[in-house]
Amino acid sequence: QKEVEQNSGPLSVPEGAIASLNCTYSDRGSQSFFWYRQYSGKSPELIMSIYSNGDKEDGRFTAQLNKASQYVSLLIRDSQPSDSATYLCAVNMGTDSWGKLQFGAGTQVVVTP
Amino acid sequence: DAGITQSPRYKITETGRQVTLMCHQTWSHSYMFWYRQDLGHGLRLIYYSAAADITDKGEVPDGYVVSRSKTENFPLTLESATRSQTSVYFCASSDGVLQETQYFGPGTRLLVL
């Protein structure tokens, strides 16, 4: 059973602080990793994708990947109330399952003014 | 540019009835997916399609049927709806170029009485 694990939260973050979200995955063959943001009642929208070990930055968001530890994280700098949402980690299901992603259950983030 | 649309957005039906959820994308993406999202389970893959006339089961396919006669359409049919199929259903598509990035439709909220 291929699994993607996230802390469900809620993760309460003061406005302006850094939110740190973690995700672990079980399939060592996974090569593609994604972070989606989902507002309540809305559909998931892509924030970041990462494919290589290390950090990838996009505005206030930084994704970090460590394939040896099977760990991917998302940092949100200068958190804003508009960042309050559920963040879904998604991992591709290995080379024999092209196109299919396994999603974590999501971490709810609440940014408090 | 409409992107990916789903219809209906809301549906109430009764146990035993057949229901079809529609998904249409204007990007000519090869891959299309159907997910259901339930509290505590996150996004679970029902079926996916790699191209017209090519479909495959996901994690939770029982009770569902799909077809894909045209690249842009991917309908999902509940053959005989059950209360356990009450959920939010998301359709997604992927272009096969940007390494499996999936883009989601707005979702259909289905209530089975």
mmCIF file of N, CA and C in Angstrom, chain B:
data_model
loop_
_atom_site.group_PDB
_atom_site.id
_atom_site.type_symbol
_atom_site.label_atom_id
_atom_site.label_comp_id
_atom_site.label_asym_id
_atom_site.label_seq_id
_atom_site.Cartn_x
_atom_site.Cartn_y
_atom_site.Cartn_z
ATOM 1 N N ASP B 1 -10.945 31.154 -22.023
ATOM 2 C CA ASP B 1 -10.418 29.797 -21.872
ATOM 3 C C ASP B 1 -11.089 29.127 -20.670
ATOM 4 N N ALA B 2 -12.014 28.172 -20.944
ATOM 5 C CA ALA B 2 -12.808 27.600 -19.868
ATOM 6 C C ALA B 2 -11.989 26.634 -19.019
ATOM 7 N N GLY B 3 -10.987 25.961 -19.587
ATOM 8 C CA GLY B 3 -10.172 25.042 -18.806
ATOM 9 C C GLY B 3 -10.887 23.725 -18.611
ATOM 10 N N ILE B 4 -11.232 23.441 -17.360
ATOM 11 C CA ILE B 4 -11.892 22.177 -17.055
ATOM 12 C C ILE B 4 -13.172 22.464 -16.292
ATOM 13 N N THR B 5 -14.267 21.943 -16.776
ATOM 14 C CA THR B 5 -15.563 22.207 -16.166
ATOM 15 C C THR B 5 -16.238 20.900 -15.783
ATOM 16 N N GLN B 6 -17.113 20.995 -14.791
ATOM 17 C CA GLN B 6 -17.869 19.828 -14.337
ATOM 18 C C GLN B 6 -19.348 20.210 -14.240
ATOM 19 N N SER B 7 -20.194 19.237 -14.545
ATOM 20 C CA SER B 7 -21.625 19.459 -14.379
ATOM 21 C C SER B 7 -22.315 18.162 -13.993
ATOM 22 N N PRO B 8 -23.367 18.232 -13.184
ATOM 23 C CA PRO B 8 -23.817 19.444 -12.501
ATOM 24 C C PRO B 8 -22.874 19.816 -11.364
ATOM 25 N N ARG B 9 -22.999 20.970 -10.797
ATOM 26 C CA ARG B 9 -22.174 21.353 -9.647
ATOM 27 C C ARG B 9 -22.750 20.775 -8.358
ATOM 28 N N TYR B 10 -24.057 20.599 -8.314
ATOM 29 C CA TYR B 10 -24.736 20.023 -7.161
ATOM 30 C C TYR B 10 -25.787 19.039 -7.668
ATOM 31 N N LYS B 11 -25.907 17.911 -6.949
ATOM 32 C CA LYS B 11 -26.869 16.907 -7.370
ATOM 33 C C LYS B 11 -27.391 16.183 -6.146
ATOM 34 N N ILE B 12 -28.714 16.071 -6.078
ATOM 35 C CA ILE B 12 -29.348 15.245 -5.053
ATOM 36 C C ILE B 12 -30.071 14.123 -5.776
ATOM 37 N N THR B 13 -29.850 12.899 -5.341
ATOM 38 C CA THR B 13 -30.494 11.762 -5.971
ATOM 39 C C THR B 13 -30.914 10.766 -4.900
ATOM 40 N N GLU B 14 -31.570 9.728 -5.327
ATOM 41 C CA GLU B 14 -32.041 8.710 -4.388
ATOM 42 C C GLU B 14 -31.271 7.406 -4.601
ATOM 43 N N THR B 15 -31.226 6.634 -3.566
ATOM 44 C CA THR B 15 -30.573 5.318 -3.624
ATOM 45 C C THR B 15 -31.154 4.493 -4.767
ATOM 46 N N GLY B 16 -30.266 3.878 -5.528
ATOM 47 C CA GLY B 16 -30.682 3.014 -6.622
ATOM 48 C C GLY B 16 -30.758 3.695 -7.975
ATOM 49 N N ARG B 17 -30.752 5.003 -8.012
ATOM 50 C CA ARG B 17 -30.839 5.717 -9.283
ATOM 51 C C ARG B 17 -29.469 5.768 -9.963
ATOM 52 N N GLN B 18 -29.483 5.869 -11.271
ATOM 53 C CA GLN B 18 -28.252 6.061 -12.030
ATOM 54 C C GLN B 18 -27.975 7.555 -12.155
ATOM 55 N N VAL B 19 -26.729 7.902 -11.952
ATOM 56 C CA VAL B 19 -26.325 9.308 -12.015
ATOM 57 C C VAL B 19 -25.066 9.412 -12.875
ATOM 58 N N THR B 20 -25.028 10.417 -13.739
ATOM 59 C CA THR B 20 -23.823 10.656 -14.534
ATOM 60 C C THR B 20 -23.297 12.052 -14.257
ATOM 61 N N LEU B 21 -22.021 12.092 -13.910
ATOM 62 C CA LEU B 21 -21.320 13.353 -13.688
ATOM 63 C C LEU B 21 -20.449 13.619 -14.905
ATOM 64 N N MET B 22 -20.515 14.854 -15.380
ATOM 65 C CA MET B 22 -19.807 15.194 -16.612
ATOM 66 C C MET B 22 -18.536 15.975 -16.317
ATOM 67 N N CYS B 23 -17.539 15.759 -17.147
ATOM 68 C CA CYS B 23 -16.283 16.500 -17.063
ATOM 69 C C CYS B 23 -15.837 16.846 -18.472
ATOM 70 N N HIS B 24 -15.485 18.103 -18.676
ATOM 71 C CA HIS B 24 -15.084 18.581 -20.003
ATOM 72 C C HIS B 24 -13.873 19.477 -19.855
ATOM 73 N N GLN B 25 -12.845 19.220 -20.677
ATOM 74 C CA GLN B 25 -11.658 20.079 -20.647
ATOM 75 C C GLN B 25 -11.346 20.574 -22.050
ATOM 76 N N THR B 26 -10.842 21.808 -22.093
ATOM 77 C CA THR B 26 -10.592 22.468 -23.385
ATOM 78 C C THR B 26 -9.106 22.510 -23.734
ATOM 79 N N TRP B 27 -8.264 21.867 -22.924
ATOM 80 C CA TRP B 27 -6.816 21.931 -23.148
ATOM 81 C C TRP B 27 -6.279 20.822 -24.048
ATOM 82 N N SER B 28 -7.108 19.864 -24.409
ATOM 83 C CA SER B 28 -6.664 18.673 -25.156
ATOM 84 C C SER B 28 -5.649 17.853 -24.363
ATOM 85 N N HIS B 29 -5.779 17.873 -23.053
ATOM 86 C CA HIS B 29 -4.919 17.042 -22.217
ATOM 87 C C HIS B 29 -5.195 15.569 -22.468
ATOM 88 N N SER B 30 -4.120 14.777 -22.457
ATOM 89 C CA SER B 30 -4.277 13.341 -22.692
ATOM 90 C C SER B 30 -4.901 12.633 -21.494
ATOM 91 N N TYR B 31 -4.434 12.989 -20.302
ATOM 92 C CA TYR B 31 -4.841 12.263 -19.113
ATOM 93 C C TYR B 31 -5.994 12.978 -18.405
ATOM 94 N N MET B 32 -6.951 12.169 -17.971
ATOM 95 C CA MET B 32 -8.039 12.681 -17.162
ATOM 96 C C MET B 32 -8.301 11.735 -15.996
ATOM 97 N N PHE B 33 -8.801 12.317 -14.906
ATOM 98 C CA PHE B 33 -8.928 11.577 -13.652
ATOM 99 C C PHE B 33 -10.252 11.927 -12.975
ATOM 100 N N TRP B 34 -10.773 10.961 -12.239
ATOM 101 C CA TRP B 34 -11.895 11.199 -11.338
ATOM 102 C C TRP B 34 -11.482 10.838 -9.917
ATOM 103 N N TYR B 35 -11.731 11.792 -8.990
ATOM 104 C CA TYR B 35 -11.461 11.586 -7.580
ATOM 105 C C TYR B 35 -12.753 11.807 -6.795
ATOM 106 N N ARG B 36 -12.801 11.199 -5.637
ATOM 107 C CA ARG B 36 -13.797 11.580 -4.654
ATOM 108 C C ARG B 36 -13.076 12.061 -3.406
ATOM 109 N N GLN B 37 -13.686 13.035 -2.731
ATOM 110 C CA GLN B 37 -13.068 13.590 -1.535
ATOM 111 C C GLN B 37 -14.050 13.509 -0.379
ATOM 112 N N ASP B 38 -13.666 12.794 0.647
ATOM 113 C CA ASP B 38 -14.478 12.607 1.835
ATOM 114 C C ASP B 38 -13.659 13.004 3.046
ATOM 115 N N LEU B 39 -14.352 13.494 4.054
ATOM 116 C CA LEU B 39 -13.678 13.886 5.288
ATOM 117 C C LEU B 39 -12.926 12.691 5.852
ATOM 118 N N GLY B 40 -11.679 12.900 6.166
ATOM 119 C CA GLY B 40 -10.881 11.838 6.758
ATOM 120 C C GLY B 40 -10.176 10.940 5.763
ATOM 121 N N HIS B 41 -10.549 11.057 4.480
ATOM 122 C CA HIS B 41 -9.927 10.195 3.465
ATOM 123 C C HIS B 41 -9.135 10.972 2.433
ATOM 124 N N GLY B 42 -9.290 12.250 2.387
ATOM 125 C CA GLY B 42 -8.598 13.014 1.356
ATOM 126 C C GLY B 42 -9.121 12.680 -0.029
ATOM 127 N N LEU B 43 -8.299 12.889 -1.027
ATOM 128 C CA LEU B 43 -8.663 12.608 -2.416
ATOM 129 C C LEU B 43 -8.329 11.155 -2.748
ATOM 130 N N ARG B 44 -9.310 10.442 -3.247
ATOM 131 C CA ARG B 44 -9.092 9.059 -3.645
ATOM 132 C C ARG B 44 -9.443 8.894 -5.117
ATOM 133 N N LEU B 45 -8.548 8.245 -5.840
ATOM 134 C CA LEU B 45 -8.709 8.081 -7.277
ATOM 135 C C LEU B 45 -9.739 6.990 -7.579
ATOM 136 N N ILE B 46 -10.718 7.331 -8.412
ATOM 137 C CA ILE B 46 -11.756 6.375 -8.783
ATOM 138 C C ILE B 46 -11.363 5.675 -10.091
ATOM 139 N N TYR B 47 -11.174 6.465 -11.140
ATOM 140 C CA TYR B 47 -10.767 5.979 -12.447
ATOM 141 C C TYR B 47 -9.868 7.021 -13.084
ATOM 142 N N TYR B 48 -9.074 6.558 -14.040
ATOM 143 C CA TYR B 48 -8.341 7.509 -14.840
ATOM 144 C C TYR B 48 -8.270 7.038 -16.279
ATOM 145 N N SER B 49 -7.883 7.966 -17.147
ATOM 146 C CA SER B 49 -7.823 7.680 -18.570
ATOM 147 C C SER B 49 -6.566 8.300 -19.152
ATOM 148 N N ALA B 50 -5.816 7.492 -19.893
ATOM 149 C CA ALA B 50 -4.573 7.971 -20.498
ATOM 150 C C ALA B 50 -4.811 8.587 -21.875
ATOM 151 N N ALA B 51 -5.940 8.271 -22.486
ATOM 152 C CA ALA B 51 -6.272 8.788 -23.822
ATOM 153 C C ALA B 51 -7.698 8.349 -24.132
ATOM 154 N N ALA B 52 -8.230 8.815 -25.245
ATOM 155 C CA ALA B 52 -9.562 8.372 -25.652
ATOM 156 C C ALA B 52 -9.568 6.850 -25.764
ATOM 157 N N ASP B 53 -10.607 6.241 -25.249
ATOM 158 C CA ASP B 53 -10.827 4.792 -25.282
ATOM 159 C C ASP B 53 -9.855 3.992 -24.424
ATOM 160 N N ILE B 54 -9.068 4.678 -23.569
ATOM 161 C CA ILE B 54 -8.158 3.972 -22.648
ATOM 162 C C ILE B 54 -8.474 4.424 -21.229
ATOM 163 N N THR B 55 -9.012 3.507 -20.425
ATOM 164 C CA THR B 55 -9.336 3.838 -19.044
ATOM 165 C C THR B 55 -8.805 2.748 -18.121
ATOM 166 N N ASP B 56 -8.638 3.096 -16.858
ATOM 167 C CA ASP B 56 -8.125 2.126 -15.897
ATOM 168 C C ASP B 56 -8.653 2.465 -14.512
ATOM 169 N N LYS B 57 -8.734 1.439 -13.677
ATOM 170 C CA LYS B 57 -9.262 1.609 -12.332
ATOM 171 C C LYS B 57 -8.256 2.300 -11.431
ATOM 172 N N GLY B 58 -8.801 3.044 -10.492
ATOM 173 C CA GLY B 58 -7.989 3.639 -9.450
ATOM 174 C C GLY B 58 -8.159 2.885 -8.149
ATOM 175 N N GLU B 59 -8.122 3.613 -7.069
ATOM 176 C CA GLU B 59 -8.168 3.021 -5.730
ATOM 177 C C GLU B 59 -9.555 2.546 -5.317
ATOM 178 N N VAL B 60 -10.616 3.273 -5.741
ATOM 179 C CA VAL B 60 -11.984 2.974 -5.289
ATOM 180 C C VAL B 60 -12.959 2.921 -6.466
ATOM 181 N N PRO B 61 -12.844 1.966 -7.395
ATOM 182 C CA PRO B 61 -13.664 1.968 -8.606
ATOM 183 C C PRO B 61 -15.048 1.316 -8.482
ATOM 184 N N ASP B 62 -15.273 0.557 -7.410
ATOM 185 C CA ASP B 62 -16.509 -0.222 -7.320
ATOM 186 C C ASP B 62 -17.736 0.675 -7.313
ATOM 187 N N GLY B 63 -18.706 0.338 -8.161
ATOM 188 C CA GLY B 63 -19.952 1.089 -8.245
ATOM 189 C C GLY B 63 -19.924 2.214 -9.252
ATOM 190 N N TYR B 64 -18.794 2.392 -9.919
ATOM 191 C CA TYR B 64 -18.617 3.474 -10.892
ATOM 192 C C TYR B 64 -18.250 2.904 -12.260
ATOM 193 N N VAL B 65 -18.667 3.644 -13.294
ATOM 194 C CA VAL B 65 -18.316 3.291 -14.661
ATOM 195 C C VAL B 65 -17.863 4.560 -15.375
ATOM 196 N N VAL B 66 -16.844 4.452 -16.218
ATOM 197 C CA VAL B 66 -16.393 5.600 -16.991
ATOM 198 C C VAL B 66 -16.318 5.214 -18.461
ATOM 199 N N SER B 67 -16.271 6.242 -19.273
ATOM 200 C CA SER B 67 -16.038 6.067 -20.702
ATOM 201 C C SER B 67 -15.290 7.290 -21.181
ATOM 202 N N ARG B 68 -14.609 7.144 -22.313
ATOM 203 C CA ARG B 68 -13.937 8.312 -22.882
ATOM 204 C C ARG B 68 -13.853 8.136 -24.398
ATOM 205 N N SER B 69 -14.923 8.531 -25.055
ATOM 206 C CA SER B 69 -14.973 8.418 -26.505
ATOM 207 C C SER B 69 -14.296 9.608 -27.183
ATOM 208 N N LYS B 70 -14.240 10.749 -26.500
ATOM 209 C CA LYS B 70 -13.573 11.937 -27.018
ATOM 210 C C LYS B 70 -12.547 12.416 -26.002
ATOM 211 N N THR B 71 -11.456 12.972 -26.488
ATOM 212 C CA THR B 71 -10.382 13.424 -25.605
ATOM 213 C C THR B 71 -10.876 14.406 -24.553
ATOM 214 N N GLU B 72 -11.812 15.275 -24.933
ATOM 215 C CA GLU B 72 -12.194 16.362 -24.041
ATOM 216 C C GLU B 72 -13.226 15.993 -22.977
ATOM 217 N N ASN B 73 -13.854 14.842 -23.113
ATOM 218 C CA ASN B 73 -14.928 14.469 -22.182
ATOM 219 C C ASN B 73 -14.609 13.190 -21.427
ATOM 220 N N PHE B 74 -14.974 13.178 -20.159
ATOM 221 C CA PHE B 74 -14.701 11.989 -19.329
ATOM 222 C C PHE B 74 -15.840 11.846 -18.314
ATOM 223 N N PRO B 75 -16.980 11.300 -18.720
ATOM 224 C CA PRO B 75 -18.113 11.167 -17.801
ATOM 225 C C PRO B 75 -17.929 10.030 -16.803
ATOM 226 N N LEU B 76 -18.463 10.237 -15.620
ATOM 227 C CA LEU B 76 -18.447 9.234 -14.553
ATOM 228 C C LEU B 76 -19.889 8.867 -14.231
ATOM 229 N N THR B 77 -20.205 7.577 -14.281
ATOM 230 C CA THR B 77 -21.563 7.123 -14.012
ATOM 231 C C THR B 77 -21.610 6.267 -12.758
ATOM 232 N N LEU B 78 -22.536 6.604 -11.886
ATOM 233 C CA LEU B 78 -22.849 5.763 -10.747
ATOM 234 C C LEU B 78 -24.023 4.901 -11.183
ATOM 235 N N GLU B 79 -23.799 3.617 -11.330
ATOM 236 C CA GLU B 79 -24.799 2.745 -11.943
ATOM 237 C C GLU B 79 -26.057 2.623 -11.085
ATOM 238 N N SER B 80 -25.890 2.503 -9.790
ATOM 239 C CA SER B 80 -26.995 2.391 -8.841
ATOM 240 C C SER B 80 -26.520 3.054 -7.555
ATOM 241 N N ALA B 81 -26.851 4.317 -7.398
ATOM 242 C CA ALA B 81 -26.270 5.127 -6.333
ATOM 243 C C ALA B 81 -26.567 4.559 -4.946
ATOM 244 N N THR B 82 -25.573 4.639 -4.086
ATOM 245 C CA THR B 82 -25.715 4.243 -2.688
ATOM 246 C C THR B 82 -25.359 5.433 -1.803
ATOM 247 N N ARG B 83 -25.823 5.398 -0.561
ATOM 248 C CA ARG B 83 -25.558 6.512 0.361
ATOM 249 C C ARG B 83 -24.056 6.716 0.562
ATOM 250 N N SER B 84 -23.303 5.616 0.492
ATOM 251 C CA SER B 84 -21.854 5.725 0.692
ATOM 252 C C SER B 84 -21.159 6.480 -0.451
ATOM 253 N N GLN B 85 -21.885 6.726 -1.532
ATOM 254 C CA GLN B 85 -21.325 7.488 -2.636
ATOM 255 C C GLN B 85 -21.599 8.986 -2.518
ATOM 256 N N THR B 86 -22.244 9.377 -1.429
ATOM 257 C CA THR B 86 -22.359 10.802 -1.121
ATOM 258 C C THR B 86 -20.961 11.347 -0.908
ATOM 259 N N SER B 87 -20.591 12.353 -1.682
ATOM 260 C CA SER B 87 -19.218 12.827 -1.651
ATOM 261 C C SER B 87 -19.096 14.077 -2.529
ATOM 262 N N VAL B 88 -17.897 14.612 -2.548
ATOM 263 C CA VAL B 88 -17.544 15.638 -3.520
ATOM 264 C C VAL B 88 -16.647 14.980 -4.564
ATOM 265 N N TYR B 89 -17.024 15.128 -5.822
ATOM 266 C CA TYR B 89 -16.305 14.490 -6.913
ATOM 267 C C TYR B 89 -15.537 15.546 -7.716
ATOM 268 N N PHE B 90 -14.253 15.282 -7.890
ATOM 269 C CA PHE B 90 -13.414 16.178 -8.674
ATOM 270 C C PHE B 90 -12.885 15.455 -9.902
ATOM 271 N N CYS B 91 -12.955 16.159 -11.005
ATOM 272 C CA CYS B 91 -12.312 15.727 -12.230
ATOM 273 C C CYS B 91 -11.013 16.510 -12.374
ATOM 274 N N ALA B 92 -9.996 15.878 -12.941
ATOM 275 C CA ALA B 92 -8.717 16.545 -13.157
ATOM 276 C C ALA B 92 -8.149 16.110 -14.503
ATOM 277 N N SER B 93 -7.253 16.919 -15.034
ATOM 278 C CA SER B 93 -6.588 16.548 -16.280
ATOM 279 C C SER B 93 -5.112 16.896 -16.198
ATOM 280 N N SER B 94 -4.344 16.236 -17.060
ATOM 281 C CA SER B 94 -2.899 16.431 -17.088
ATOM 282 C C SER B 94 -2.433 16.423 -18.528
ATOM 283 N N ASP B 95 -1.460 17.302 -18.842
ATOM 284 C CA ASP B 95 -1.036 17.406 -20.236
ATOM 285 C C ASP B 95 0.065 16.432 -20.623
ATOM 286 N N GLY B 96 0.638 15.745 -19.637
ATOM 287 C CA GLY B 96 1.662 14.771 -19.950
ATOM 288 C C GLY B 96 3.003 15.374 -20.291
ATOM 289 N N VAL B 97 3.123 16.701 -20.205
ATOM 290 C CA VAL B 97 4.389 17.376 -20.509
ATOM 291 C C VAL B 97 5.026 17.904 -19.232
ATOM 292 N N LEU B 98 4.212 18.567 -18.422
ATOM 293 C CA LEU B 98 4.714 19.166 -17.185
ATOM 294 C C LEU B 98 4.748 18.138 -16.065
ATOM 295 N N GLN B 99 5.250 16.981 -16.396
ATOM 296 C CA GLN B 99 5.531 15.950 -15.418
ATOM 297 C C GLN B 99 4.394 15.690 -14.442
ATOM 298 N N GLU B 100 3.253 15.363 -14.977
ATOM 299 C CA GLU B 100 2.128 14.840 -14.214
ATOM 300 C C GLU B 100 1.367 15.863 -13.400
ATOM 301 N N THR B 101 1.637 17.146 -13.600
ATOM 302 C CA THR B 101 0.836 18.158 -12.914
ATOM 303 C C THR B 101 -0.617 17.996 -13.297
ATOM 304 N N GLN B 102 -1.489 17.918 -12.307
ATOM 305 C CA GLN B 102 -2.911 17.758 -12.560
ATOM 306 C C GLN B 102 -3.645 19.057 -12.228
ATOM 307 N N TYR B 103 -4.617 19.381 -13.066
ATOM 308 C CA TYR B 103 -5.432 20.577 -12.885
ATOM 309 C C TYR B 103 -6.862 20.137 -12.645
ATOM 310 N N PHE B 104 -7.477 20.716 -11.624
ATOM 311 C CA PHE B 104 -8.758 20.236 -11.151
ATOM 312 C C PHE B 104 -9.929 21.091 -11.627
ATOM 313 N N GLY B 105 -11.053 20.414 -11.851
ATOM 314 C CA GLY B 105 -12.303 21.102 -12.074
ATOM 315 C C GLY B 105 -12.886 21.590 -10.766
ATOM 316 N N PRO B 106 -14.027 22.314 -10.834
ATOM 317 C CA PRO B 106 -14.601 22.921 -9.630
ATOM 318 C C PRO B 106 -15.286 21.932 -8.695
ATOM 319 N N GLY B 107 -15.552 20.738 -9.151
ATOM 320 C CA GLY B 107 -16.160 19.731 -8.290
ATOM 321 C C GLY B 107 -17.667 19.627 -8.444
ATOM 322 N N THR B 108 -18.182 18.439 -8.129
ATOM 323 C CA THR B 108 -19.618 18.181 -8.063
ATOM 324 C C THR B 108 -19.936 17.637 -6.684
ATOM 325 N N ARG B 109 -20.877 18.294 -6.015
ATOM 326 C CA ARG B 109 -21.301 17.831 -4.687
ATOM 327 C C ARG B 109 -22.525 16.964 -4.854
ATOM 328 N N LEU B 110 -22.386 15.682 -4.519
ATOM 329 C CA LEU B 110 -23.441 14.695 -4.718
ATOM 330 C C LEU B 110 -23.963 14.208 -3.381
ATOM 331 N N LEU B 111 -25.278 14.282 -3.229
ATOM 332 C CA LEU B 111 -25.945 13.766 -2.036
ATOM 333 C C LEU B 111 -26.888 12.648 -2.471
ATOM 334 N N VAL B 112 -26.689 11.467 -1.888
ATOM 335 C CA VAL B 112 -27.548 10.328 -2.179
ATOM 336 C C VAL B 112 -28.417 10.059 -0.960
ATOM 337 N N LEU B 113 -29.713 10.199 -1.151
ATOM 338 C CA LEU B 113 -30.659 10.020 -0.036
ATOM 339 C C LEU B 113 -31.160 8.590 0.075
#
